[in-house]
Coordinates of C-alpha atoms in Angstrom, one line a residue:
Chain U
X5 CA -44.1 -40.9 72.8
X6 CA -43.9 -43.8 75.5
X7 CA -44.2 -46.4 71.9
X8 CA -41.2 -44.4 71.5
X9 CA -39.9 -44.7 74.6
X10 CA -40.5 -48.8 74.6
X11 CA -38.8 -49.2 71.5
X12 CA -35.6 -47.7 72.4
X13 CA -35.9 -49.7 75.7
X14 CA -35.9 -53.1 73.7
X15 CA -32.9 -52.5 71.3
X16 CA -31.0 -51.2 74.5
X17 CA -32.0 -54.5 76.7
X18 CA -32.0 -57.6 74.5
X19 CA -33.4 -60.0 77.2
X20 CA -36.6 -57.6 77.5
X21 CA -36.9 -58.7 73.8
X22 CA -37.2 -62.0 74.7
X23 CA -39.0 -61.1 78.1
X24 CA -41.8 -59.4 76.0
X25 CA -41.8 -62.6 73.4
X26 CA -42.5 -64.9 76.3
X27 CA -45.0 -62.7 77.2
X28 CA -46.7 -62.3 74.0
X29 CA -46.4 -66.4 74.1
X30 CA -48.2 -66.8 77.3
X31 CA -51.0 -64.5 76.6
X32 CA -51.3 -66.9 73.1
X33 CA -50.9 -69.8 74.5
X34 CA -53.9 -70.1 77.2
X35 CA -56.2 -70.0 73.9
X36 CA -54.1 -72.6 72.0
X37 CA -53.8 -75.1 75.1
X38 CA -57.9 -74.0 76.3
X39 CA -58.8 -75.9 72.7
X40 CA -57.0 -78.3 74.0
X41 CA -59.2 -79.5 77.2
X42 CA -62.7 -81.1 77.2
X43 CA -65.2 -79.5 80.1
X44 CA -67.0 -82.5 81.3
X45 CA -70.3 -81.0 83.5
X46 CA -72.0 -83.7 85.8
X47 CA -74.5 -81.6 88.3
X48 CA -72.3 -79.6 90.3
X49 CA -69.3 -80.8 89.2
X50 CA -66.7 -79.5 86.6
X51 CA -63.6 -80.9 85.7
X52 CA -61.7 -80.3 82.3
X53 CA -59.7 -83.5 80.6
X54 CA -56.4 -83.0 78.4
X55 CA -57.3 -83.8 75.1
X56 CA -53.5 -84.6 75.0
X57 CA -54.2 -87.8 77.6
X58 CA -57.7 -88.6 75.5
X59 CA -55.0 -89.2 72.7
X60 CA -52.9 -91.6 74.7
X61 CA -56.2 -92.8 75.5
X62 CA -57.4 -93.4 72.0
X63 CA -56.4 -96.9 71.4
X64 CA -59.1 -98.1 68.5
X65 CA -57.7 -96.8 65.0
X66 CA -60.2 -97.4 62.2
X67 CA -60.7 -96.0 58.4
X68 CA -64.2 -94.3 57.8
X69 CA -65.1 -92.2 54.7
X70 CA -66.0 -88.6 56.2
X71 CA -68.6 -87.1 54.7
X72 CA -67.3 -83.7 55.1
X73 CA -64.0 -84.2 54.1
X74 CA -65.3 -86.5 51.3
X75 CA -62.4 -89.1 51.6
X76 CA -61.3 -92.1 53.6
X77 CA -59.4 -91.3 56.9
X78 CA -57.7 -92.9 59.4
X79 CA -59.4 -92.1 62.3
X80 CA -58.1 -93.0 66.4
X81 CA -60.1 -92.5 69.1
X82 CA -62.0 -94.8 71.9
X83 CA -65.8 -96.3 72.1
X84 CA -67.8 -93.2 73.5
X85 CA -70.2 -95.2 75.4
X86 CA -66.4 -96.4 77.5
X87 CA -65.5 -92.9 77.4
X88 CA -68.8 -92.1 79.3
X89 CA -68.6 -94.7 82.2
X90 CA -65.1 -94.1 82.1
X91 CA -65.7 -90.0 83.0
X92 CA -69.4 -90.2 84.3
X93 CA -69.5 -93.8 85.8
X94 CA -72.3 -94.4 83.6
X95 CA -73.8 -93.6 80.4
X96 CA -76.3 -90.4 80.8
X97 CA -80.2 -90.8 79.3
X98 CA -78.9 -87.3 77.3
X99 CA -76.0 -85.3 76.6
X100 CA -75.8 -81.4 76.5
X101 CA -73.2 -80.9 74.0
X102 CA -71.4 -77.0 73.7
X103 CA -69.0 -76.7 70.6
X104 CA -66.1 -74.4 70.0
X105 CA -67.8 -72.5 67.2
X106 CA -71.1 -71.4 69.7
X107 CA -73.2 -74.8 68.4
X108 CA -75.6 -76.3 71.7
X109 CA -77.4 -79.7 70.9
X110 CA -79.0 -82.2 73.4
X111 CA -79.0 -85.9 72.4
X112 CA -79.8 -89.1 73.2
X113 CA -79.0 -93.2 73.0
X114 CA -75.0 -92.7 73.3
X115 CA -75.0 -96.1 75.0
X116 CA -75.2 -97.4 70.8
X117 CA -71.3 -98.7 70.6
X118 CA -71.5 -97.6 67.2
X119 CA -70.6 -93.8 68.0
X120 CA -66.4 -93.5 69.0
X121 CA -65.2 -90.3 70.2
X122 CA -62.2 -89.3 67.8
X123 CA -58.9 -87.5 68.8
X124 CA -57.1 -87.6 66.0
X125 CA -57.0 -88.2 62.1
X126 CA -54.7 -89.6 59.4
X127 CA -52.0 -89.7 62.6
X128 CA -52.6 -85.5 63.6
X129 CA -53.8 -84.4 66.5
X130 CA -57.5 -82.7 65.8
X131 CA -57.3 -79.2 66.0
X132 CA -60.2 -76.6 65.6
X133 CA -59.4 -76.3 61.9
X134 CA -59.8 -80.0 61.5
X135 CA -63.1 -79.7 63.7
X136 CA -61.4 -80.7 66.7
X137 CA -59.7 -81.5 69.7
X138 CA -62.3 -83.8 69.7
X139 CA -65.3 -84.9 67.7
X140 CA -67.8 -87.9 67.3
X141 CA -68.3 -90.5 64.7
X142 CA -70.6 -93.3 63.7
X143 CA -68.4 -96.0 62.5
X144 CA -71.2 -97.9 60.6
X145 CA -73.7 -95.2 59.2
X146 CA -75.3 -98.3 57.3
X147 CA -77.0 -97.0 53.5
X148 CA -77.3 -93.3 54.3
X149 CA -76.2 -90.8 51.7
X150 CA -72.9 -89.6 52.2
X151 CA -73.3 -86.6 50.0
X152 CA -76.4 -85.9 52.1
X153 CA -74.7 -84.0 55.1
X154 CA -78.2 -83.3 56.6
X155 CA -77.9 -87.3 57.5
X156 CA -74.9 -86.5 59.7
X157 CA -76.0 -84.0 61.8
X158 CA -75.3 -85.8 65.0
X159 CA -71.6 -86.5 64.5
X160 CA -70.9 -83.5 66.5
X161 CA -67.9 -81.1 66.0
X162 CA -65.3 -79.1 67.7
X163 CA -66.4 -80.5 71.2
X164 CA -66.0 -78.0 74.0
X165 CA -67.8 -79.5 76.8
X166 CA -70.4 -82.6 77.4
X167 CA -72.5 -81.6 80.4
X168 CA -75.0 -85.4 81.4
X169 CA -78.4 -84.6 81.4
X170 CA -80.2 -87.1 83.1
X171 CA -83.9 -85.5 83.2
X172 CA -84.7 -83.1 80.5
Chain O
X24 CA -93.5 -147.3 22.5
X25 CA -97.0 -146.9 24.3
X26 CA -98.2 -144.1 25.9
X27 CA -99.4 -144.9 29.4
X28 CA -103.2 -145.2 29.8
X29 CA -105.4 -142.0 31.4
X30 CA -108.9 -143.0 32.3
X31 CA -111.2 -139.9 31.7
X32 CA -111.8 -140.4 35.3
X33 CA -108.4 -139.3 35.8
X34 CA -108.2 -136.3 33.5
X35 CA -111.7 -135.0 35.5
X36 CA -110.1 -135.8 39.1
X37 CA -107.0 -133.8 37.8
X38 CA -108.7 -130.9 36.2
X39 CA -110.5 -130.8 39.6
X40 CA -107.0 -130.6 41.0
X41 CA -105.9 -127.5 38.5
X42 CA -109.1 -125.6 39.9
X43 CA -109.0 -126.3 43.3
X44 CA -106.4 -123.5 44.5
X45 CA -108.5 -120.9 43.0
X46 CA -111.2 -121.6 45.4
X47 CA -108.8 -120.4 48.3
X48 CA -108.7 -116.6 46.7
X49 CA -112.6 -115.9 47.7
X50 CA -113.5 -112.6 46.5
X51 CA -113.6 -111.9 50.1
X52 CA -109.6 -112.3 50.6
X53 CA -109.4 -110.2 47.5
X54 CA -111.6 -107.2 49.0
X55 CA -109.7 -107.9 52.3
X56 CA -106.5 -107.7 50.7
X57 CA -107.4 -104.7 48.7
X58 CA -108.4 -102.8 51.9
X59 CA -105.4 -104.3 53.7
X60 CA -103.3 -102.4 50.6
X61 CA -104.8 -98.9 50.7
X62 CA -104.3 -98.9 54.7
X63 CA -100.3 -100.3 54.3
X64 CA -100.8 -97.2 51.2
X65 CA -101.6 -94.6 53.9
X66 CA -99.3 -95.8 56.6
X67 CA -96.6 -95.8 54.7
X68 CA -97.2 -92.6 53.3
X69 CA -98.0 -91.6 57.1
X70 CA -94.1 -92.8 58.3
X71 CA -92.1 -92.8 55.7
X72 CA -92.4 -90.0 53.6
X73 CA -93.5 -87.4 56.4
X74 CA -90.0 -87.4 57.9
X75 CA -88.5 -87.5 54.6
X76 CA -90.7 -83.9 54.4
X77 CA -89.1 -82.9 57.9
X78 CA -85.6 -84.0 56.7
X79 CA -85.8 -81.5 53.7
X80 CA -87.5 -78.6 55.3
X81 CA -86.9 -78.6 59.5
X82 CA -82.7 -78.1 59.5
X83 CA -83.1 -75.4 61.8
X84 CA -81.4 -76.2 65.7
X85 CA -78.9 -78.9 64.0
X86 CA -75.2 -79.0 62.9
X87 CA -76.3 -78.3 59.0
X88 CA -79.0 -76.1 60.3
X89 CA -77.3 -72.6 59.0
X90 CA -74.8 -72.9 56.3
X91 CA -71.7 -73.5 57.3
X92 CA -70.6 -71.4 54.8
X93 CA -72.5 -68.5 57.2
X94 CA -71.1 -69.7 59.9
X95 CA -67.6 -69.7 58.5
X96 CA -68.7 -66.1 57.1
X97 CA -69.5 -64.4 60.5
X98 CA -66.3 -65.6 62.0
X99 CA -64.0 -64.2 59.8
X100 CA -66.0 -61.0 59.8
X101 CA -65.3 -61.5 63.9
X102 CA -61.5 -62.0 62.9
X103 CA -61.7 -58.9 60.8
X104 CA -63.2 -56.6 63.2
X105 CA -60.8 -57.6 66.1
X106 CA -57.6 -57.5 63.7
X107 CA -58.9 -53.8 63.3
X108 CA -59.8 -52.7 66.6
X109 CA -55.8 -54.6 67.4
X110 CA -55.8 -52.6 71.1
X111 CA -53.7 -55.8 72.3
X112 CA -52.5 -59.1 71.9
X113 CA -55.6 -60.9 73.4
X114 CA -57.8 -59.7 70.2
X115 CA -55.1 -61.1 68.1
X116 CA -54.9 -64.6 69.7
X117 CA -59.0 -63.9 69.6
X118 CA -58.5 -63.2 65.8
X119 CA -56.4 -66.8 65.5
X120 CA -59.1 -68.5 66.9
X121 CA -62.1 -67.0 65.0
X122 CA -59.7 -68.1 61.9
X123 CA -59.3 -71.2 62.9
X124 CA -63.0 -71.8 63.4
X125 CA -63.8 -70.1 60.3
X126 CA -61.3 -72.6 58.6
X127 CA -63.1 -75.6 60.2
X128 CA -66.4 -74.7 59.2
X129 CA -65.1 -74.0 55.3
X130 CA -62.7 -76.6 54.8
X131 CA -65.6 -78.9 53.4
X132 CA -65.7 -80.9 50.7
X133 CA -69.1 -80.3 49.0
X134 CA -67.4 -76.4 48.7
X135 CA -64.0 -77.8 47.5
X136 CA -65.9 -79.8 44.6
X137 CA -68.4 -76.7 43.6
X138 CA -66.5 -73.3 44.5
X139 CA -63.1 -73.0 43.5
X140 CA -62.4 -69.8 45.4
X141 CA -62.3 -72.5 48.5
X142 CA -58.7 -74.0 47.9
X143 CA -57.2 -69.9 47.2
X144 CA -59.4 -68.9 50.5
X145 CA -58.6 -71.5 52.6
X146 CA -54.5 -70.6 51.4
X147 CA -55.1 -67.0 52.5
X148 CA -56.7 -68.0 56.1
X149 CA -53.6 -70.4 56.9
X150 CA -51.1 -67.6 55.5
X151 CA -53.1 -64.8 57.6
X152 CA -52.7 -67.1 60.7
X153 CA -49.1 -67.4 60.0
X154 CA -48.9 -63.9 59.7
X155 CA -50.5 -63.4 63.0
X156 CA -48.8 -65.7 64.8
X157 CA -45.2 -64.1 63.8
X158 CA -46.8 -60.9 63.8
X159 CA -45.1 -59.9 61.0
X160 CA -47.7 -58.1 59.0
X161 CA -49.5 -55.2 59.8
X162 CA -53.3 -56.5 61.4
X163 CA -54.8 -53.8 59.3
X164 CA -53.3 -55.6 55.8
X165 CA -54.2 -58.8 57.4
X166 CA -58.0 -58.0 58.2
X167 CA -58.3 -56.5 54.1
X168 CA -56.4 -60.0 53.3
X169 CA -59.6 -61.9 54.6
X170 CA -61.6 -60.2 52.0
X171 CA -61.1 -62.6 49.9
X172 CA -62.0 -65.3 51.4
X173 CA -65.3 -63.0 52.7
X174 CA -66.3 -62.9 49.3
X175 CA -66.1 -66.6 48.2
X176 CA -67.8 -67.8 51.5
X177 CA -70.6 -65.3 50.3
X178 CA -70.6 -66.6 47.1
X179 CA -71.0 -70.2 48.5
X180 CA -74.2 -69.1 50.2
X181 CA -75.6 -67.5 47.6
X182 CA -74.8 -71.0 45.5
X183 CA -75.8 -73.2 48.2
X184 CA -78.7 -71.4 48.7
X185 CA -79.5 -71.9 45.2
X186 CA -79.1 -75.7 45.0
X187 CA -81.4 -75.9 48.7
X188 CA -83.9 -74.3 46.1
X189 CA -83.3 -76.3 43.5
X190 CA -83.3 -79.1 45.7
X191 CA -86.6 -78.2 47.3
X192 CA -88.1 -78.1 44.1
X193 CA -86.9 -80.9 43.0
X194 CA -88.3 -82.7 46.0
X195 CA -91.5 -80.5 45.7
X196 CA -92.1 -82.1 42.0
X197 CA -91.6 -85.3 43.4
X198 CA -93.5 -85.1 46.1
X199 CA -96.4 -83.9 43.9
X200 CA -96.1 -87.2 41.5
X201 CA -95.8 -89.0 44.6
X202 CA -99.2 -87.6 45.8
X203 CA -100.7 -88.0 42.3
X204 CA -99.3 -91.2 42.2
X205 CA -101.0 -92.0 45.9
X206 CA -104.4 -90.7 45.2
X207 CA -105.1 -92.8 42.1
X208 CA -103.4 -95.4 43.6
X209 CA -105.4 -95.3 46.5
X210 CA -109.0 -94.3 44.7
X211 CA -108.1 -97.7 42.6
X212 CA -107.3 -100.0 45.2
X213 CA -110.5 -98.6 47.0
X214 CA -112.4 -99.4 43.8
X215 CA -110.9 -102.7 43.6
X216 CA -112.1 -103.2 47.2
X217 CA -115.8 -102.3 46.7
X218 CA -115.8 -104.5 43.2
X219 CA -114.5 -107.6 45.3
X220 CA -116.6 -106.7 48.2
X221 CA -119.8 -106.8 45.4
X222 CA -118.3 -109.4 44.1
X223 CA -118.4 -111.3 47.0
X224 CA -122.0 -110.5 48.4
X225 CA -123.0 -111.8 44.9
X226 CA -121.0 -114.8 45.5
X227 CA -122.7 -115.1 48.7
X228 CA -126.3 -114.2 47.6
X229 CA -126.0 -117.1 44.7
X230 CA -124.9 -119.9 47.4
X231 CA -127.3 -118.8 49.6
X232 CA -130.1 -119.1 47.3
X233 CA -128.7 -122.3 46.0
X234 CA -128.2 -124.0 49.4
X235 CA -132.6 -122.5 49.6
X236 CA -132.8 -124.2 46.3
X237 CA -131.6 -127.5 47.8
X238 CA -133.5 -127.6 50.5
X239 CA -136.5 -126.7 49.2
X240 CA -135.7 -130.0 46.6
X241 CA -134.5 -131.4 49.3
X242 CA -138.2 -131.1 50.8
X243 CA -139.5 -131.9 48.1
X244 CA -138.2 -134.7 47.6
X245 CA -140.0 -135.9 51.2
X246 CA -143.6 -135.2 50.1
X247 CA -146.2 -136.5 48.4
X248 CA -147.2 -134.2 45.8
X249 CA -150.6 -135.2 45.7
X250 CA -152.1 -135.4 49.5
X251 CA -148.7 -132.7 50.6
X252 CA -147.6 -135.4 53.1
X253 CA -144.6 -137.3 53.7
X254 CA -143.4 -140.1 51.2
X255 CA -141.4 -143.2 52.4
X256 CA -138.6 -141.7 52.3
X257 CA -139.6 -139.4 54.8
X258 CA -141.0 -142.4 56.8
X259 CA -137.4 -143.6 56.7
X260 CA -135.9 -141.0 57.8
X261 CA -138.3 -140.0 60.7
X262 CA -137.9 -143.5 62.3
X263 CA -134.0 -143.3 62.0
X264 CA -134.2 -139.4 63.8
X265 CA -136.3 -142.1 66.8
X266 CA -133.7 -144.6 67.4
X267 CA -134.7 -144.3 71.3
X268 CA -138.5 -144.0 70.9
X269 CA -141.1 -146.9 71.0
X270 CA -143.1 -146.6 67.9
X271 CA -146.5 -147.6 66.6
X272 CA -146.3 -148.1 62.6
X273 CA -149.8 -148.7 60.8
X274 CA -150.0 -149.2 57.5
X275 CA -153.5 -148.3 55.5
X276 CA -154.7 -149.8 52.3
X277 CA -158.0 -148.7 50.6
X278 CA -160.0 -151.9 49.2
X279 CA -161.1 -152.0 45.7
X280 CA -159.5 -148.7 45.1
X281 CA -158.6 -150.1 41.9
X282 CA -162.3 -150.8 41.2
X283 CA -162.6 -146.9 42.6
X284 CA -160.7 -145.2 40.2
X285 CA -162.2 -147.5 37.0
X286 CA -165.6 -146.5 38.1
X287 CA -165.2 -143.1 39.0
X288 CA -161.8 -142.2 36.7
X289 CA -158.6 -141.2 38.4
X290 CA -159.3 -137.6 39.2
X291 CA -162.0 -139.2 41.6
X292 CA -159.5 -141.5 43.0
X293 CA -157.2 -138.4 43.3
X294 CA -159.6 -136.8 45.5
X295 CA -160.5 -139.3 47.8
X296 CA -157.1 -140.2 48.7
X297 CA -156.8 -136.6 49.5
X298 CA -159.8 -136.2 51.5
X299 CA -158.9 -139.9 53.2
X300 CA -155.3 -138.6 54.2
X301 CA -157.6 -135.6 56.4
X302 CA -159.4 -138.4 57.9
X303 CA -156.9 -140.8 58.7
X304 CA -154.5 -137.5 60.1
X305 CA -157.9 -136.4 62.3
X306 CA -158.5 -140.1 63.3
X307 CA -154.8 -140.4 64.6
X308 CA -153.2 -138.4 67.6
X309 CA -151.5 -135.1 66.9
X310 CA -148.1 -136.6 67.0
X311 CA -148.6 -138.9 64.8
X312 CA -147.3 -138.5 61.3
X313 CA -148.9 -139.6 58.2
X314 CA -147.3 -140.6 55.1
X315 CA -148.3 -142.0 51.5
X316 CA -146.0 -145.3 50.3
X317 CA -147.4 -145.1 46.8
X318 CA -151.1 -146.0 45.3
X319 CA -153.7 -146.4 47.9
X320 CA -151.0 -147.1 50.6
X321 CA -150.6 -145.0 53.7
X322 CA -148.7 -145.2 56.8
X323 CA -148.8 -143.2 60.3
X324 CA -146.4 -143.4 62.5
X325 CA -146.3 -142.4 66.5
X326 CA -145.2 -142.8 69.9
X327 CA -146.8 -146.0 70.9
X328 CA -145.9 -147.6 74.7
X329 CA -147.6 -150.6 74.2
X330 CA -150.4 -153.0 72.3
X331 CA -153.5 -151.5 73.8
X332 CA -153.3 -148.0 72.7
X333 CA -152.1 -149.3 69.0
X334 CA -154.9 -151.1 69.0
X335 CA -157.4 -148.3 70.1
X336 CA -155.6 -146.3 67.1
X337 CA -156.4 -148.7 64.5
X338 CA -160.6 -148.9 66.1
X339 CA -160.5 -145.1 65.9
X340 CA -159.0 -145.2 62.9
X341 CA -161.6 -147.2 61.1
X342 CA -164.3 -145.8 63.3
X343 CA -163.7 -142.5 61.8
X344 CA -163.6 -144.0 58.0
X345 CA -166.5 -145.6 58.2
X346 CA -168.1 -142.5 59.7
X347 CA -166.8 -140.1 57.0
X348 CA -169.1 -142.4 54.2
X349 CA -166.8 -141.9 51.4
X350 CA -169.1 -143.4 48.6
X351 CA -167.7 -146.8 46.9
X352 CA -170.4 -147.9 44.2
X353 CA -168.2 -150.4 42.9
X354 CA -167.3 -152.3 46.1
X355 CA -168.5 -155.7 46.3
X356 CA -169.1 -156.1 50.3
X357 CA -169.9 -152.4 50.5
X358 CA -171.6 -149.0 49.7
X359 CA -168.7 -147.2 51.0
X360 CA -165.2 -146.4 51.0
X361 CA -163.3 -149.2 53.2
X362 CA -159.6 -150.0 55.0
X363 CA -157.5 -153.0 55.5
X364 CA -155.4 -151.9 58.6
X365 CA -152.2 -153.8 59.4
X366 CA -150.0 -152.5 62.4
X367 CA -146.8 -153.2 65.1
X368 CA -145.3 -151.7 67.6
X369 CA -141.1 -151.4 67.9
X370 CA -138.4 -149.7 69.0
X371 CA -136.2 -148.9 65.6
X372 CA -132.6 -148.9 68.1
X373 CA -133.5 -152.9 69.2
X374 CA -135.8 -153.6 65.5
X375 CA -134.8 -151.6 62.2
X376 CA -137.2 -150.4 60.6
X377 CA -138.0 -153.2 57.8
X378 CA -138.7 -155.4 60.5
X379 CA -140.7 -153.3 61.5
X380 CA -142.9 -152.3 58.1
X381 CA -142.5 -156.6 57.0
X382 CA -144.4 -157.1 60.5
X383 CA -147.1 -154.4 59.5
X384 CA -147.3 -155.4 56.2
X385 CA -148.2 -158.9 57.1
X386 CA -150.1 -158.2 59.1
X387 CA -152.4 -156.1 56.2
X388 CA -152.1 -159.1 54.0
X389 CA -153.7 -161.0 57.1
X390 CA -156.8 -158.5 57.1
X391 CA -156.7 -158.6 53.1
X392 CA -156.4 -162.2 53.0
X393 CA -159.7 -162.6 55.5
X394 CA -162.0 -160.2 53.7
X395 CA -160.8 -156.9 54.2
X396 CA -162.1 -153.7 56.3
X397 CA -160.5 -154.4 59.3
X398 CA -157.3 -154.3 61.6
X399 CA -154.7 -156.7 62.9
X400 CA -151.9 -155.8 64.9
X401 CA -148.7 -158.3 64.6
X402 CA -145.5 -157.9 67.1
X403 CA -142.3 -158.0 65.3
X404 CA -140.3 -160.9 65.6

């Protein structure tokens, strides 16, 4: 009855149409834009980055083969070590790491220039489907196998938040 | 053309040459070295192929800890559940996400090369967000669309699963060689250790009797083998060892032993020589050493400060013979065994030691040369 109701409301009122579209798109879009932020956790403090100004950010462009993709990309992102003094004002003993998909790790030795946190790939944003907004490479893994995945496990996905840890 | 000339000189010196490196691998090094193996053996057994163990069976708390196929799995199932509870637009932008994770985690390419349900499912999770997004289809056709893809990520675990076993065995056999491989390794190398090691005590039991060998030559070599006192050799090298010490040197001769040993035969002479080395050692201070120069000639040799204790030596010294009445039928002057005594005193650092013995000696041709059976001491000059 009141579906009813709303229906005939909307063909009689076109701009509640789009009223209730803009609605619908607000409701969507706090999901689509929360992918979008990086929770950085220092003690007591919180603050969330736009991924969007870690991409303007993201000056170093280099071609890696992915292991999990199994080709060579174009990746762009910055040193993470820079990224760390940059945020942090210093590079952390360990990081707490919470992913998108539910995944927790603590790690270590992120002062290694090696590791580059990426923002996007082949020139596209990172998005969650791509293991995004933001994720973490080695850009010289040396002789490992890249058919091992096991041998990546630290090239971290789908980056949520980085909380410091400096005393486990 | 000629050839140059090689001495045989040469050709030993250079054969010497060829050999000489093998002297530097002892058996020793070799046992060492064998030992040293079997521990680098264990260590690297210890670092190496431990973690390689931990690699292979510890994936649990990492990113390829649980498949990602599972992973992948369990979100769609999320997506599904929401798309058909549907109460409201929140379980639907829920649903996107879940998707979109799901698509992430699948959208690898070890499943693109082995599973080719991955492409079709991956088509049908961007068509289904699509879907959602312009909320054109019904959520309820939507949530039975992800079936689909359901099925091939369960398929992918089941395969995966498969080639971790597969893997596991395959590491498991190799593992096993490895260990076989180890152990008789290691058992040999441990052999080869002891064998050098007996090797090497035999080495070192043959030079050790050798070097006794020498010495005992060596000794030898210093002694009269007859009276078992020193030779002139020995005399030689006792007055070089007392470069700093004033010496007394007497030399001994028995008269008519010549005559002796006719009369009496050589066995005779044999034995009084022995029994006159006794008297002439008794006669003479303790730390006085006695020696035979060949024939009937004897020496002593001591720590002498000056002339009037050599010559109280040389009185006792013939005081004592002529008291031990060695029987001498064929002397002329005499019953009994007699001595013609010449002696000197020196100090081998200021006069060397044939100085010394020229001095003695002459003066035992003076005694001989004035009838025998007495002493004379002459200094050196």
């Amino acid at each position: 009855m009141a579906a009813a109701t709303s229906k005939r409301c909307l063909r009689r009122y076109p701009t509640a149409r789009w009223a209730l579209g803009a609605f619908v798109c607000a409701l969507l879009l706090p999901m689509v834009s929360e992918a979008q932020t990086l929770r950085l956790i220092d003690g007591d403090e919180v603050h969330e980055v736009d991924v969007e100004q870690l991409r303007q950010h993201s000056t170093s462009r280099f071609q890696l083969f992915d292991p999990y993709q199994g080709e060579t990309v174009e990746m762009q992102g910055m040193p993470f070590a820079d990224f760390l003094v940059r945020q942090f004002g210093r590079v952390p003993p360990t990081l707490r790491f919470t992913a998108w998909d539910g995944y927790e790790v603590t790690l270590g030795g992120w002062g290694n220039p090696n590791w580059y946190l990426v923002t996007s790939e082949n020139g596209q944003p990172l998005s969650l489907r791509s293991r995004g907004p933001v994720r973490l490479v080695e850009r010289d893994y040396g002789n490992r196998d890249v058919t091992a995945l096991r041998e990546f496990n630290d090239w971290i996905w789908m980056i949520r938040s980085i909380e410091a840890v400096d005393k486990l | 053309m000629k050839q140059p000339f090689v001495s045989s000189s040469d050709s030993c010196a250079s054969s010497a040459k060829r050999k000489r490196p093998g002297r530097y691998v002892t058996w020793l090094s070799l046992s060492l070295m064998s030992f040293m193996a079997l521990m680098i053996l264990i260590i690297y057994e210890a670092r190496w192929v431990f973690p390689e163990i931990q690699a292979y069976f510890s994936q649990s708390g990492n990113l390829t800890g649980q498949q990602l196929a599972t992973r992948s799995r369990l979100y769609l199932q999320d997506a599904q559940v929401r798309l058909l509870e549907m109460p409201n637009q929140d379980a639907s932008s829920d649903a996107i996400v879940d998707i979109e994770l799901a698509y992430g985690l699948f959208d690898v390419d070890i499943y693109h090369q082995h599973y080719d349900c991955t492409s079709a499912s991956l088509s049908v999770l961007d068509e289904t967000v699509t879907a959602l997004e312009s909320n054109s289809v019904p959520p309820v056709v939507l949530a039975r669309e992800l079936l689909d893809p359901i099925n091939c990520l369960t398929r992918i675990e089941m395969g995966q699963l498969d080639r971790r076993g597969e893997a596991i065995n395959t590491f498991a056999e190799r593992t096993r060689w490895h260990h076989q491989v180890l152990i008789y390794t290691g058992v040999l190398i441990f052999l080869l250790g002891l064998l050098f090691w007996w090797l090497h005590e035999r080495q070192l039991r043959r030079a050790e009797k050798a070097t006794q060998d020498t010495l005992r030559w060596m000794k030898r070599a210093m002694r009269d083998p007859l009276t078992d006192i020193g030779n002139r050799s020995a005399l030689q090298q006792d007055v070089m060892r007392q470069q700093q010490q004033s010496l007394g040197l007497v030399i001994v001769d028995i008269d008519f032993f010549k005559q002796y040993n006719d009369a009496l035969g050589h066995p005779a002479g044999d034995t009084l020589l022995c029994r006159l080395a006794r008297v002439i050692a008794d006669a003479l201070p303790e730390e006085a050493t006695l020696y035979r120069l060949g024939g009937d000639e004897f020496a002593a040799l001591m720590p002498c400060e000056n002339h009037a204790t050599l010559q109280y030596y040389c009185q006792q010294l013939r005081k004592r013979v002529q008291e031990a009445q060695f029987p001498h039928l064929t002397h002329p002057n005499n019953d009994q065994v007699t001595l013609s005594i010449g002696a000197t005193w020196f100090m081998p650092k200021q006069a060397g030691f044939p100085q010394a013995y020229e001095a003695a000696d002459k003066a035992l041709y003076q005694v001989k040369t004035a009838g025998r059976d007495d002493w004379r001491i002459i200094a050196v000059a």
